[in-house]
Short mmCIF file of C-alpha atoms in Angstrom, two decimals:
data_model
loop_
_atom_site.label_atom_id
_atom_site.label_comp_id
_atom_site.label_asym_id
_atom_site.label_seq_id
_atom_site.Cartn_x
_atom_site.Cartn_y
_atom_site.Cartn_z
CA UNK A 29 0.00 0.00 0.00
CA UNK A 30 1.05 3.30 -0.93
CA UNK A 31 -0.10 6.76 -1.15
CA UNK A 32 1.95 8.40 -3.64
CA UNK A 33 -1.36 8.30 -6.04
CA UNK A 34 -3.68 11.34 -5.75
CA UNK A 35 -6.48 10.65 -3.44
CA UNK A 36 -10.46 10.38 -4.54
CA UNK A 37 -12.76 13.28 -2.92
CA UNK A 38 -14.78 12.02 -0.54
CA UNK A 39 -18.34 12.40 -0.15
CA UNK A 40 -21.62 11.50 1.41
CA UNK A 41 -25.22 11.64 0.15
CA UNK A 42 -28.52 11.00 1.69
CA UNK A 43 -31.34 9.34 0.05
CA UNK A 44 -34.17 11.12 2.16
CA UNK A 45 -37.46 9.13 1.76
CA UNK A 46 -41.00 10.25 3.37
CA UNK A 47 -44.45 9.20 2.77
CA UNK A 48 -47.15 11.46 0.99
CA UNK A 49 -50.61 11.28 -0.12
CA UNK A 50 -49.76 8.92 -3.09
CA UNK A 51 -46.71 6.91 -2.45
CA UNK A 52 -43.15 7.05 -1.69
CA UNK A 53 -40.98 10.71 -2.23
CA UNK A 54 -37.55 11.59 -2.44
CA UNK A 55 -36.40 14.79 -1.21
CA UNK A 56 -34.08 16.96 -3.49
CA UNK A 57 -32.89 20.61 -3.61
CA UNK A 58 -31.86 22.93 -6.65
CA UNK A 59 -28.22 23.03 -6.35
CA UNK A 60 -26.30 26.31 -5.86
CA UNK A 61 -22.68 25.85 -7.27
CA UNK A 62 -21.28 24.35 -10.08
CA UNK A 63 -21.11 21.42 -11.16
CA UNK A 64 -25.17 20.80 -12.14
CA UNK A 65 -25.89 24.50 -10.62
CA UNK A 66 -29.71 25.05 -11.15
CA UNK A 67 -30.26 21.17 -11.09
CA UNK A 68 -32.43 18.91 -9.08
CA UNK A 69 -29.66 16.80 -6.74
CA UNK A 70 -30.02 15.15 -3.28
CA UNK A 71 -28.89 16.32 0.34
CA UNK A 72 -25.03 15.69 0.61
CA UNK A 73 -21.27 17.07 1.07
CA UNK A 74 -17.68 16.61 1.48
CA UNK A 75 -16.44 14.09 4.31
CA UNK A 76 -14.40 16.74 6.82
CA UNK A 77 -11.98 15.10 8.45
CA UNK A 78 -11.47 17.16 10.51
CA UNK A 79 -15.02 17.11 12.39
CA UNK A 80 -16.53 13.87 11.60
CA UNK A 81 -15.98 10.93 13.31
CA UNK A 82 -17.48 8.19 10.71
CA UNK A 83 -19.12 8.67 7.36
CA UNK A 84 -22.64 8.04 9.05
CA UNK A 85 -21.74 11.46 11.07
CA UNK A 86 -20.81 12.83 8.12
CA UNK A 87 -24.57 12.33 6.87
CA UNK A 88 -26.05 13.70 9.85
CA UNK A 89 -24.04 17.14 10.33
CA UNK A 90 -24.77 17.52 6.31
CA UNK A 91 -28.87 17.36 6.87
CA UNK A 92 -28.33 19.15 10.17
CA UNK A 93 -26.50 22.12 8.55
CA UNK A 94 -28.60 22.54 5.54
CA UNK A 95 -31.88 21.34 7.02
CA UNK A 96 -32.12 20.80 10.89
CA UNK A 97 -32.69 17.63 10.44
CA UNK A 98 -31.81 14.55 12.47
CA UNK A 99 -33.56 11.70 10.97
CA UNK A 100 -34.60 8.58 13.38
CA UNK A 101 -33.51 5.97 10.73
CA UNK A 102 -30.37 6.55 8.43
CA UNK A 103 -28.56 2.98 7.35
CA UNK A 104 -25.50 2.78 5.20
CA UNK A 105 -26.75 2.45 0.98
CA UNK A 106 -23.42 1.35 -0.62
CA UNK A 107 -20.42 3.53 -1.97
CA UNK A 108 -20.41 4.58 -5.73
CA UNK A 109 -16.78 5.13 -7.00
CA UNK A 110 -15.27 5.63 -10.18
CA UNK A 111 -13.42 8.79 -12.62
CA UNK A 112 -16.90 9.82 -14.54
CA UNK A 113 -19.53 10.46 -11.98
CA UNK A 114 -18.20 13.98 -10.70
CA UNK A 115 -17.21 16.18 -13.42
CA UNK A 116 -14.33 17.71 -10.96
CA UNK A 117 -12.35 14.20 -11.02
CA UNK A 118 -12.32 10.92 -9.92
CA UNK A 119 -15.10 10.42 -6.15
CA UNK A 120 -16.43 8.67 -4.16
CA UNK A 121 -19.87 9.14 -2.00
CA UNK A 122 -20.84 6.87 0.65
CA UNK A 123 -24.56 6.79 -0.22
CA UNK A 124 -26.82 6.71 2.75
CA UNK A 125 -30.85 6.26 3.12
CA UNK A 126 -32.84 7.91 5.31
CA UNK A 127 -36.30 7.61 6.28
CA UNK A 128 -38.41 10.42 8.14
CA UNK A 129 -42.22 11.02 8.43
CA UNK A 130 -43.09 14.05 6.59
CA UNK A 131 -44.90 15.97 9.24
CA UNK A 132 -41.45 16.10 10.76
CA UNK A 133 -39.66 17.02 7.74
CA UNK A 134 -41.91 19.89 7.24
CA UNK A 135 -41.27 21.44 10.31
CA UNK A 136 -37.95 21.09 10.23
CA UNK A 137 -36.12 21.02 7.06
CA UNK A 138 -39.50 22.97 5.54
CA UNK A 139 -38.54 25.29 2.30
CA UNK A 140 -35.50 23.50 1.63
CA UNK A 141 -36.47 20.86 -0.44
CA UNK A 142 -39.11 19.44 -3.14
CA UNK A 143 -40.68 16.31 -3.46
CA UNK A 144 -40.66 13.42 -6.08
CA UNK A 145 -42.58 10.61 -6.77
CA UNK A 146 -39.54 7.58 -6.40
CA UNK A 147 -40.97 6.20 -9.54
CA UNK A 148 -40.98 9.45 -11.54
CA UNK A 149 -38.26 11.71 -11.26
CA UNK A 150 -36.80 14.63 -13.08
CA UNK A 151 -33.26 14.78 -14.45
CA UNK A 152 -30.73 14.87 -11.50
CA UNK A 153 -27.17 16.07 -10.73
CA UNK A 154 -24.15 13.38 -10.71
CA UNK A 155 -25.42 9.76 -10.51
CA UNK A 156 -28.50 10.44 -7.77
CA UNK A 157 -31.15 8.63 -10.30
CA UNK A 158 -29.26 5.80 -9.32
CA UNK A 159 -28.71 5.88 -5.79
CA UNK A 160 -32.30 6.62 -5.23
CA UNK A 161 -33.31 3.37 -7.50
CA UNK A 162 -30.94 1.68 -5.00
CA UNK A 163 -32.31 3.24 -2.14
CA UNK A 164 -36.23 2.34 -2.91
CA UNK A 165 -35.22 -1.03 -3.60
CA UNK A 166 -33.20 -1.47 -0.25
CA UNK A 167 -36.35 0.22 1.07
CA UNK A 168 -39.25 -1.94 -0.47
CA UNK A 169 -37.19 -5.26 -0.26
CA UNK A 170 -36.52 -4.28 3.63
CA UNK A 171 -39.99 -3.85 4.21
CA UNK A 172 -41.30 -7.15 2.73
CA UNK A 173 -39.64 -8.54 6.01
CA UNK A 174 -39.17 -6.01 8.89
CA UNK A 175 -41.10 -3.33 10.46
CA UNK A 176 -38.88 -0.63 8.68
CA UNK A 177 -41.77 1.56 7.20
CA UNK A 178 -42.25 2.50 10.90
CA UNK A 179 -39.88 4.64 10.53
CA UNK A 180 -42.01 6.78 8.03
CA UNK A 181 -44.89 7.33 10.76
CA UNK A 182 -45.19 9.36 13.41
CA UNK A 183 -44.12 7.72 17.09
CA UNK A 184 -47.94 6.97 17.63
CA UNK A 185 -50.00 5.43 14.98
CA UNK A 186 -53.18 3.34 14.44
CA UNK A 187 -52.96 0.09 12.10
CA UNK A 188 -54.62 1.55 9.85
CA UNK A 189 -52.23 4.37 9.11
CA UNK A 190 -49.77 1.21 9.17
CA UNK A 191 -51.33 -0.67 6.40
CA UNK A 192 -51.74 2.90 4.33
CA UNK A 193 -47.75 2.77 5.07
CA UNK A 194 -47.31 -0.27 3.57
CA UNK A 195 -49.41 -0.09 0.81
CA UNK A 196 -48.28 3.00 -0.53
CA UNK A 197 -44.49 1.81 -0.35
CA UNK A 198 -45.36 -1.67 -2.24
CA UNK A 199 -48.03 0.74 -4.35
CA UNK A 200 -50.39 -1.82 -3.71
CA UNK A 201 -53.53 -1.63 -1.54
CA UNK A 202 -55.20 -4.94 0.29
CA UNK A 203 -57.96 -5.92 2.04
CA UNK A 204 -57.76 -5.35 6.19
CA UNK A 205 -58.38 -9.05 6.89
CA UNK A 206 -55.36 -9.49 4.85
CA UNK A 207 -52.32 -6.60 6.18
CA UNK A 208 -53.36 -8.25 9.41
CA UNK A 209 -52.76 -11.41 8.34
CA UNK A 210 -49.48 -10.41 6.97
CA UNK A 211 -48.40 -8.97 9.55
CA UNK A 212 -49.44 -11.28 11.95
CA UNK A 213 -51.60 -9.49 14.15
CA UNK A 214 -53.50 -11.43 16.62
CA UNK A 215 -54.91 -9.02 19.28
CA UNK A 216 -56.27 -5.38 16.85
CA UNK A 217 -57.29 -4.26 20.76
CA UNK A 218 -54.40 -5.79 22.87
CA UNK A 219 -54.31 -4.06 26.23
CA UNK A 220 -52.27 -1.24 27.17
CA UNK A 221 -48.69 -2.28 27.26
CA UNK A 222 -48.90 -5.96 25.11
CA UNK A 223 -48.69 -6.43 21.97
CA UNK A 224 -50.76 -6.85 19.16
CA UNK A 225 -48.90 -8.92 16.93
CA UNK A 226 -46.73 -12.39 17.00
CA UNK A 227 -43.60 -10.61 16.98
CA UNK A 228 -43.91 -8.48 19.55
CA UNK A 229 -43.39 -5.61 17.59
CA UNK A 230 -46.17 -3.44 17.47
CA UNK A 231 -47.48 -2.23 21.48
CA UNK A 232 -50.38 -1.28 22.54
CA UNK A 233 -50.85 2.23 24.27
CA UNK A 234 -53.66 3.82 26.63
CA UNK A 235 -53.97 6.56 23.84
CA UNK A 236 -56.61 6.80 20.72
CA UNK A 237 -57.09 8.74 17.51
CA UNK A 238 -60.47 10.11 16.72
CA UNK A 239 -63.22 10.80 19.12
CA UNK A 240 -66.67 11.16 16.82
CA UNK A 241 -67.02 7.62 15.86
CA UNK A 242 -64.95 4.81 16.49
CA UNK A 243 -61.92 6.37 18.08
CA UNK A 244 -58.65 3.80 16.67
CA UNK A 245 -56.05 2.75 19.07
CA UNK A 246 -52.62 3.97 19.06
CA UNK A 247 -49.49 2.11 18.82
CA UNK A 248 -45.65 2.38 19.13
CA UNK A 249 -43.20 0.06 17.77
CA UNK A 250 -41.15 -2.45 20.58
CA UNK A 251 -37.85 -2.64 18.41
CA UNK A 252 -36.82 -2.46 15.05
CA UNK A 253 -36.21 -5.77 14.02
CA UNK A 254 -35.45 -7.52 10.63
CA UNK A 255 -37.27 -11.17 10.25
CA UNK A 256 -36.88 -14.10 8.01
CA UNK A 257 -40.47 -13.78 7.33
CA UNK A 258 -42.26 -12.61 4.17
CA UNK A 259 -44.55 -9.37 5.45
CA UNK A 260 -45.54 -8.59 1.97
CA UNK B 14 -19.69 22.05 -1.20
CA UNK B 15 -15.61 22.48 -0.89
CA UNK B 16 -12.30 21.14 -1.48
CA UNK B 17 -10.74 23.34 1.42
CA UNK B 18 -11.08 19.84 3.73
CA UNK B 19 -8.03 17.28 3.62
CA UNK B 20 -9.04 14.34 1.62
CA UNK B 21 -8.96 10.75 3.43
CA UNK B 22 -6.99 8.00 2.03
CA UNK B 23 -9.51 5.56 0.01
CA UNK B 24 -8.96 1.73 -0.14
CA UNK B 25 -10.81 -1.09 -1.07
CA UNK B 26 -10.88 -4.43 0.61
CA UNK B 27 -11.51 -8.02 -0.05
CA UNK B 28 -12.77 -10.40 2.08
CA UNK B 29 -11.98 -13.27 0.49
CA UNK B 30 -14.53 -16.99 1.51
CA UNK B 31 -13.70 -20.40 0.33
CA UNK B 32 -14.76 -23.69 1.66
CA UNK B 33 -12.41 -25.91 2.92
CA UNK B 34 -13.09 -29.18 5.00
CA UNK B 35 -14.94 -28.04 8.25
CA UNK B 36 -16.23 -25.00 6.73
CA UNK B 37 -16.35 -21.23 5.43
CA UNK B 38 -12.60 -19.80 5.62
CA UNK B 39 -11.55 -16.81 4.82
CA UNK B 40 -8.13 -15.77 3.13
CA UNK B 41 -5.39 -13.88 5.00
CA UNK B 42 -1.75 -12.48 4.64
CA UNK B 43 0.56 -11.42 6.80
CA UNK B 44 1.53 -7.35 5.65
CA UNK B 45 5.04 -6.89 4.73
CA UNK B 46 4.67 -2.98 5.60
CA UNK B 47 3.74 -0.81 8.52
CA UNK B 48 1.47 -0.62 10.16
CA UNK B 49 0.79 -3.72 11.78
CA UNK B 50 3.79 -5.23 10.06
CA UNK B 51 3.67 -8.86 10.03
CA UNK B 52 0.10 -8.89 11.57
CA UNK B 53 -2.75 -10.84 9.33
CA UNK B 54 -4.83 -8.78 7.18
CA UNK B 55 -7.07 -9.40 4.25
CA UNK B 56 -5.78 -8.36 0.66
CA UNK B 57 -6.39 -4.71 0.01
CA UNK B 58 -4.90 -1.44 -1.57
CA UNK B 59 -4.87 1.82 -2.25
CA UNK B 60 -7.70 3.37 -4.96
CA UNK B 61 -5.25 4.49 -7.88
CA UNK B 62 -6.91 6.99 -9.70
CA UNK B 63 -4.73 7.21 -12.72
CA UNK B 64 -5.62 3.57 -13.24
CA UNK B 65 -9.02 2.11 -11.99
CA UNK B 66 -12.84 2.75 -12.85
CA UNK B 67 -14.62 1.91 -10.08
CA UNK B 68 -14.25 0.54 -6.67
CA UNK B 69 -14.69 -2.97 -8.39
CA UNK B 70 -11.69 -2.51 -10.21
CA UNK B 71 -9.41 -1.97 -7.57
CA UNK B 72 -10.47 -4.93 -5.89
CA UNK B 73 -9.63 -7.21 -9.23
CA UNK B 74 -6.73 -5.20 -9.87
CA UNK B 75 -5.14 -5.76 -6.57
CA UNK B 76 -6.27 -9.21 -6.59
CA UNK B 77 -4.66 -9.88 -9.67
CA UNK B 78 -1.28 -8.07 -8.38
CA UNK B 79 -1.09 -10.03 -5.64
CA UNK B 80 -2.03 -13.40 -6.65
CA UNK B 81 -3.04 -13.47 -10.51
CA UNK B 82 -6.59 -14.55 -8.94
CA UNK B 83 -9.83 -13.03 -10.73
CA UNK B 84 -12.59 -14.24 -8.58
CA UNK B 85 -16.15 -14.87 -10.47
CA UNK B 86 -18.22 -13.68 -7.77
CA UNK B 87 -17.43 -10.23 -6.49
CA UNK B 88 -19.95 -7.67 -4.32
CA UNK B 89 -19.80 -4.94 -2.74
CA UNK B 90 -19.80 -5.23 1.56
CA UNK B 91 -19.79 -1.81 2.57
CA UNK B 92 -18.03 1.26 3.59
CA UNK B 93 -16.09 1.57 6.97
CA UNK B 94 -14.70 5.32 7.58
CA UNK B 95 -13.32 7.39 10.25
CA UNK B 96 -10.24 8.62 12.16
CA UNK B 97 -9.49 5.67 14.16
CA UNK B 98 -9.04 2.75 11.55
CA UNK B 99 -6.20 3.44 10.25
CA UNK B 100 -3.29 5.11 12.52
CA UNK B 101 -2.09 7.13 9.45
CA UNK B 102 -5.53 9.01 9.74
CA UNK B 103 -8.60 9.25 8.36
CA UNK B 104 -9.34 6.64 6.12
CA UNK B 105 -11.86 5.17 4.10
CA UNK B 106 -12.07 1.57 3.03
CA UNK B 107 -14.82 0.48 0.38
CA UNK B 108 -15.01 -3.54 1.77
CA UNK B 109 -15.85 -6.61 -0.98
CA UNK B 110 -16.86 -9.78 -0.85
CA UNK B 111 -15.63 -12.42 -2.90
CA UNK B 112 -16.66 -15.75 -3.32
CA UNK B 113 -13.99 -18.32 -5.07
CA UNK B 114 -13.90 -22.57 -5.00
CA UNK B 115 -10.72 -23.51 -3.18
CA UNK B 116 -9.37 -25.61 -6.13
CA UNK B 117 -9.26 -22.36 -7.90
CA UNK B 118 -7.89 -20.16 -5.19
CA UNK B 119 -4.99 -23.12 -4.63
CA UNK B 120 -4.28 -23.26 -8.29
CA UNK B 121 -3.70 -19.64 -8.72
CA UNK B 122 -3.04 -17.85 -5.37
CA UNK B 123 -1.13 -20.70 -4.38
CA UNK B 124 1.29 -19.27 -1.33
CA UNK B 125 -0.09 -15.93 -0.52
CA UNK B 126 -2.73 -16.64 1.68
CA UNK B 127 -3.05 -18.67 4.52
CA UNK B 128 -6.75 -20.02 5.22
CA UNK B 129 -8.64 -19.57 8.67
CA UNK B 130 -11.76 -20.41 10.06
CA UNK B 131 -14.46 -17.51 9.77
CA UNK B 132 -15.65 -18.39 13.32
CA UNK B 133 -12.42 -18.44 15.06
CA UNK B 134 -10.16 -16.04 13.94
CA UNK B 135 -7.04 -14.87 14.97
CA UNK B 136 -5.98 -11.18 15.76
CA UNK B 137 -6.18 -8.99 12.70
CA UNK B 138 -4.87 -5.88 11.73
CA UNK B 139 -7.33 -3.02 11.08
CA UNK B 140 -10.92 -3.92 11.35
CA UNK B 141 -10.36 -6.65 9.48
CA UNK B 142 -11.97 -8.80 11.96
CA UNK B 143 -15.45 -6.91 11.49
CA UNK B 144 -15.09 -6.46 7.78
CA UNK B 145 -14.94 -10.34 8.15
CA UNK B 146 -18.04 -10.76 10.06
CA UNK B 147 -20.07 -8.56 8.01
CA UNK B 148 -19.10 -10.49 4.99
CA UNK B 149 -19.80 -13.99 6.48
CA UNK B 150 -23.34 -12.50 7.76
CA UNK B 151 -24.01 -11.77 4.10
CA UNK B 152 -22.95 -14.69 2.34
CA UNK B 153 -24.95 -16.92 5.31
CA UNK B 154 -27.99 -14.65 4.85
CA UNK B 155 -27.66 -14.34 0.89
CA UNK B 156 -27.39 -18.10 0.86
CA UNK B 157 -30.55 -18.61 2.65
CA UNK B 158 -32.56 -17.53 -0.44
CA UNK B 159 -30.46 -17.55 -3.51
CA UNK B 160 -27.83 -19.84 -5.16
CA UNK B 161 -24.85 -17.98 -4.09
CA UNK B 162 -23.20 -20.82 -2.80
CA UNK B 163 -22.56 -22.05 -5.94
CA UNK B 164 -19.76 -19.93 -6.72
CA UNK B 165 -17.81 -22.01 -3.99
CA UNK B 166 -18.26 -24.96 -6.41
CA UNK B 167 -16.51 -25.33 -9.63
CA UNK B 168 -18.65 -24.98 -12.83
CA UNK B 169 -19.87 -28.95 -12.72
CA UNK B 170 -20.93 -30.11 -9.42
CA UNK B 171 -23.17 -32.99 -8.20
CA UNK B 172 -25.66 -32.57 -5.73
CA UNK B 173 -24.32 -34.17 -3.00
CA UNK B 174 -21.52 -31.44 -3.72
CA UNK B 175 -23.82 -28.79 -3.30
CA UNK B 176 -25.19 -30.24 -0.42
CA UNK B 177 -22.36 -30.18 1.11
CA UNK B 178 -21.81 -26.70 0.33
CA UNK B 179 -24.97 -25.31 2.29
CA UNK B 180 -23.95 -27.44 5.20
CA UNK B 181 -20.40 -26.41 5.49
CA UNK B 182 -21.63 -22.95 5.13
CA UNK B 183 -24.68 -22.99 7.55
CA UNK B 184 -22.28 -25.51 10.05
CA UNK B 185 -25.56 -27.77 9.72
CA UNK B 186 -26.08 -31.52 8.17
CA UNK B 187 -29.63 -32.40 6.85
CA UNK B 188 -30.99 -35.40 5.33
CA UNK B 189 -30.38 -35.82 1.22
CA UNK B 190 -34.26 -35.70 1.51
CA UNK B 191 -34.65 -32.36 3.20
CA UNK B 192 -31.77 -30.87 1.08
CA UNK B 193 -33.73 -31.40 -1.63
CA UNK B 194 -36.84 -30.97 -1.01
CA UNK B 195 -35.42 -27.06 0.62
CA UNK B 196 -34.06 -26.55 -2.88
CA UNK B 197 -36.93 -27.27 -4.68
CA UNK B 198 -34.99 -30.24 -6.38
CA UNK B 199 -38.04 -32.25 -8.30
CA UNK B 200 -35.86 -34.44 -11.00
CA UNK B 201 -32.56 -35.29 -9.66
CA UNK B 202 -32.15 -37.37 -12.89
CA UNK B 203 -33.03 -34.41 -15.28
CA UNK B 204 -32.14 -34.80 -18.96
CA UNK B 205 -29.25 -32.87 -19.89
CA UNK B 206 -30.14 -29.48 -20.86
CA UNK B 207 -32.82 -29.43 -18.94
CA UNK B 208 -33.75 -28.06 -15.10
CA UNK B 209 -33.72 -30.55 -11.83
CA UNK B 210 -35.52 -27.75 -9.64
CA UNK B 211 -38.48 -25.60 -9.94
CA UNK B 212 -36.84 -22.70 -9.74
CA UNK B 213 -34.68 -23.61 -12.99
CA UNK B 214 -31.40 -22.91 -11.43
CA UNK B 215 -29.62 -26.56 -11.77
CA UNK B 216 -28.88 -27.82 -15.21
CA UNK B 217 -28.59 -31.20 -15.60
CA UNK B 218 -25.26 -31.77 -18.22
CA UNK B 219 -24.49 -35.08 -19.77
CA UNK B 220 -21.20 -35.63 -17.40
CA UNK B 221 -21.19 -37.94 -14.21
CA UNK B 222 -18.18 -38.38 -11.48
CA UNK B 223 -17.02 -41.32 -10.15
CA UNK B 224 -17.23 -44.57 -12.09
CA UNK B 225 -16.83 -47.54 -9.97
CA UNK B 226 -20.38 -47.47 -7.99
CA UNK B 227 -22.82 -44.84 -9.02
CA UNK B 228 -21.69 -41.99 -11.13
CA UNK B 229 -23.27 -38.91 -9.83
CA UNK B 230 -24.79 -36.35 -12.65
CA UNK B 231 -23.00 -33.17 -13.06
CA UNK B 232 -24.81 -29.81 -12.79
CA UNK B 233 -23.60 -26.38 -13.90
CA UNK B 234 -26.24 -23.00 -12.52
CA UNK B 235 -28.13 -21.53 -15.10
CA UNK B 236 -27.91 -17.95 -13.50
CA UNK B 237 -27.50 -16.27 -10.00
CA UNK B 238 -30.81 -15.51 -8.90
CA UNK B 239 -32.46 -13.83 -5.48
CA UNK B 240 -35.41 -15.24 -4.24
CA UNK B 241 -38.03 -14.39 -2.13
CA UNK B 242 -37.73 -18.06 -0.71
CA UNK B 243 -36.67 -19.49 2.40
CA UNK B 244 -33.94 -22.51 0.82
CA UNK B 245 -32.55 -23.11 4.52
#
């Protein structure tokens, strides 16, 4: 090993996903410098080595500076590498995803960016078409096995806002009798406390959403778990 | 976004599995250089940007420098960064996995590595040791629901071969009948040119091994496919 060759830059990108009315959305910003000034581009930045102490905190002090954001769930994407992606010379970003309900984002990182449907996007800067095809794919193939679209909801939720979760990620709506077979949910009224489902993964509060007709229980997720079981 | 920052050093990695008696093992060297001169490492180098394309390339280039190998099955782990990994400084290291059938690995690499046991390893330089784990957590989990483990085999294999191959990578024996029936295996006596498994994966050829008793049929995979299906 040697390090008499020039170096790569170094960056990091976030693939910032959030639910609306309709399906899946990625969040992008108009870019402000060259290269691909003017252009559609996702959330990212330079690796400082001076400040951050991983590649994951690089992620978070980049949505934090630009947006105020501190996303719940942020995983690792994979790293895209090579002379041709960056017009300034030969990179490397450590693509990241993150997933954030979009009441939060609003408040927080509101004004700063726009939002696309993940199955129909505009032209965008460098190679972020592809990292966001990655991304939803991570995304939709995580989901088909783990609780992972909890992430997109608020800490509270009823099952039914669930299954609208997972039916607008897979773009596919069922039938209630089925989600909750799916999902393996035994006990839709479990007490306070117990869970509802064979996992263990969705608990039961004291708290409820609607008052005029059928108020529906709220729920908090136990752990974030992956499973060797087919959800969807 | 600037320049201003340092750059970190960028390397790529190779966690390199074969199967040998008793299980999954994983290739090491000891480094000729500091630091952690004379310590065990996996095969790695520096990203020279003069030279390479992509991440990818690195990893065959180095591979090929250092032992002529060129591994069929090559994927990208992921991405460890940060201050501490490295006692030079900041680096980043863009981890593969690479799956190659001893025979090969003997025939070619012959010298440079020295083979160990993925479950007991010895002390490593870097974070070898976790690049290693999160490599044998994918192939294990990969190989769970797709026919990865076939690039440990060489291009004809019986069944019993394969067989084999799942056990010695799950550390688990099962029945011939449970082997099959977990692969979906419907016509172990396929025609050649035609499929022994529902999925159409195995590929019955007109080649047998061993002659004295019962020759065993040779097989060669169709294509590396994913499925959404539990095979162990």
């Amino acid at each position: 090993m040697d390090r008499e060759y020039p170096t790569p830059a170094v960056s990091v990108d976030i693939v910032l996903l959030t639910l609306e009315e309709g399906g899946l959305k990625v969040a992008l910003h108009r870019r402000e410098d060259d290269p691909y000034r003017g252009q559609l581009a996702l959330p990212g930045g330079y690796v400082h080595v001076d400040v951050d102490v991983s590649a994951e905190a690089t992620a978070f002090r980049v949505l934090k500076q630009k947006t105020g954001l501190a996303p719940r769930y942020l995983e690792q994407l994979c790293t895209f590498a090579g002379p041709d992606r960056d017009p300034r010379g030969w990179s490397v970003t450590i693509s990241h995803v993150a997933l954030i309900p979009l009441g939060e984002l609003k408040e927080v990182g509101g004004g700063v960016f726009q939002f696309y449907d993940v199955d129909q996007l505009p032209e965008l800067a460098f190679d972020h078409a592809k990292q966001i095809s990655e991304a939803v794919q991570r995304v939709r193939n995580k989901a088909s096995y783990s609780t992972l679209p909890c992430w997109l909801l608020p800490e509270l939720f009823t099952l039914t806002q669930l299954q609208r979760t997972y039916e607008q990620i897979f773009g596919e709506t069922v039938s209630r009798g089925t989600f909750r077979s799916r999902l393996g949910i035994k006990v839709a009224d479990a007490k306070p406390g117990e869970s509802a489902d064979e996992a263990d993964i969705l608990i039961s509060t004291d708290q409820f959403q609607g008052g005029n007709q059928r108020p529906a229980r709220l729920f908090r997720v136990n752990h974030l778990c992956l499973f060797k079981r087919a959800y969807w």
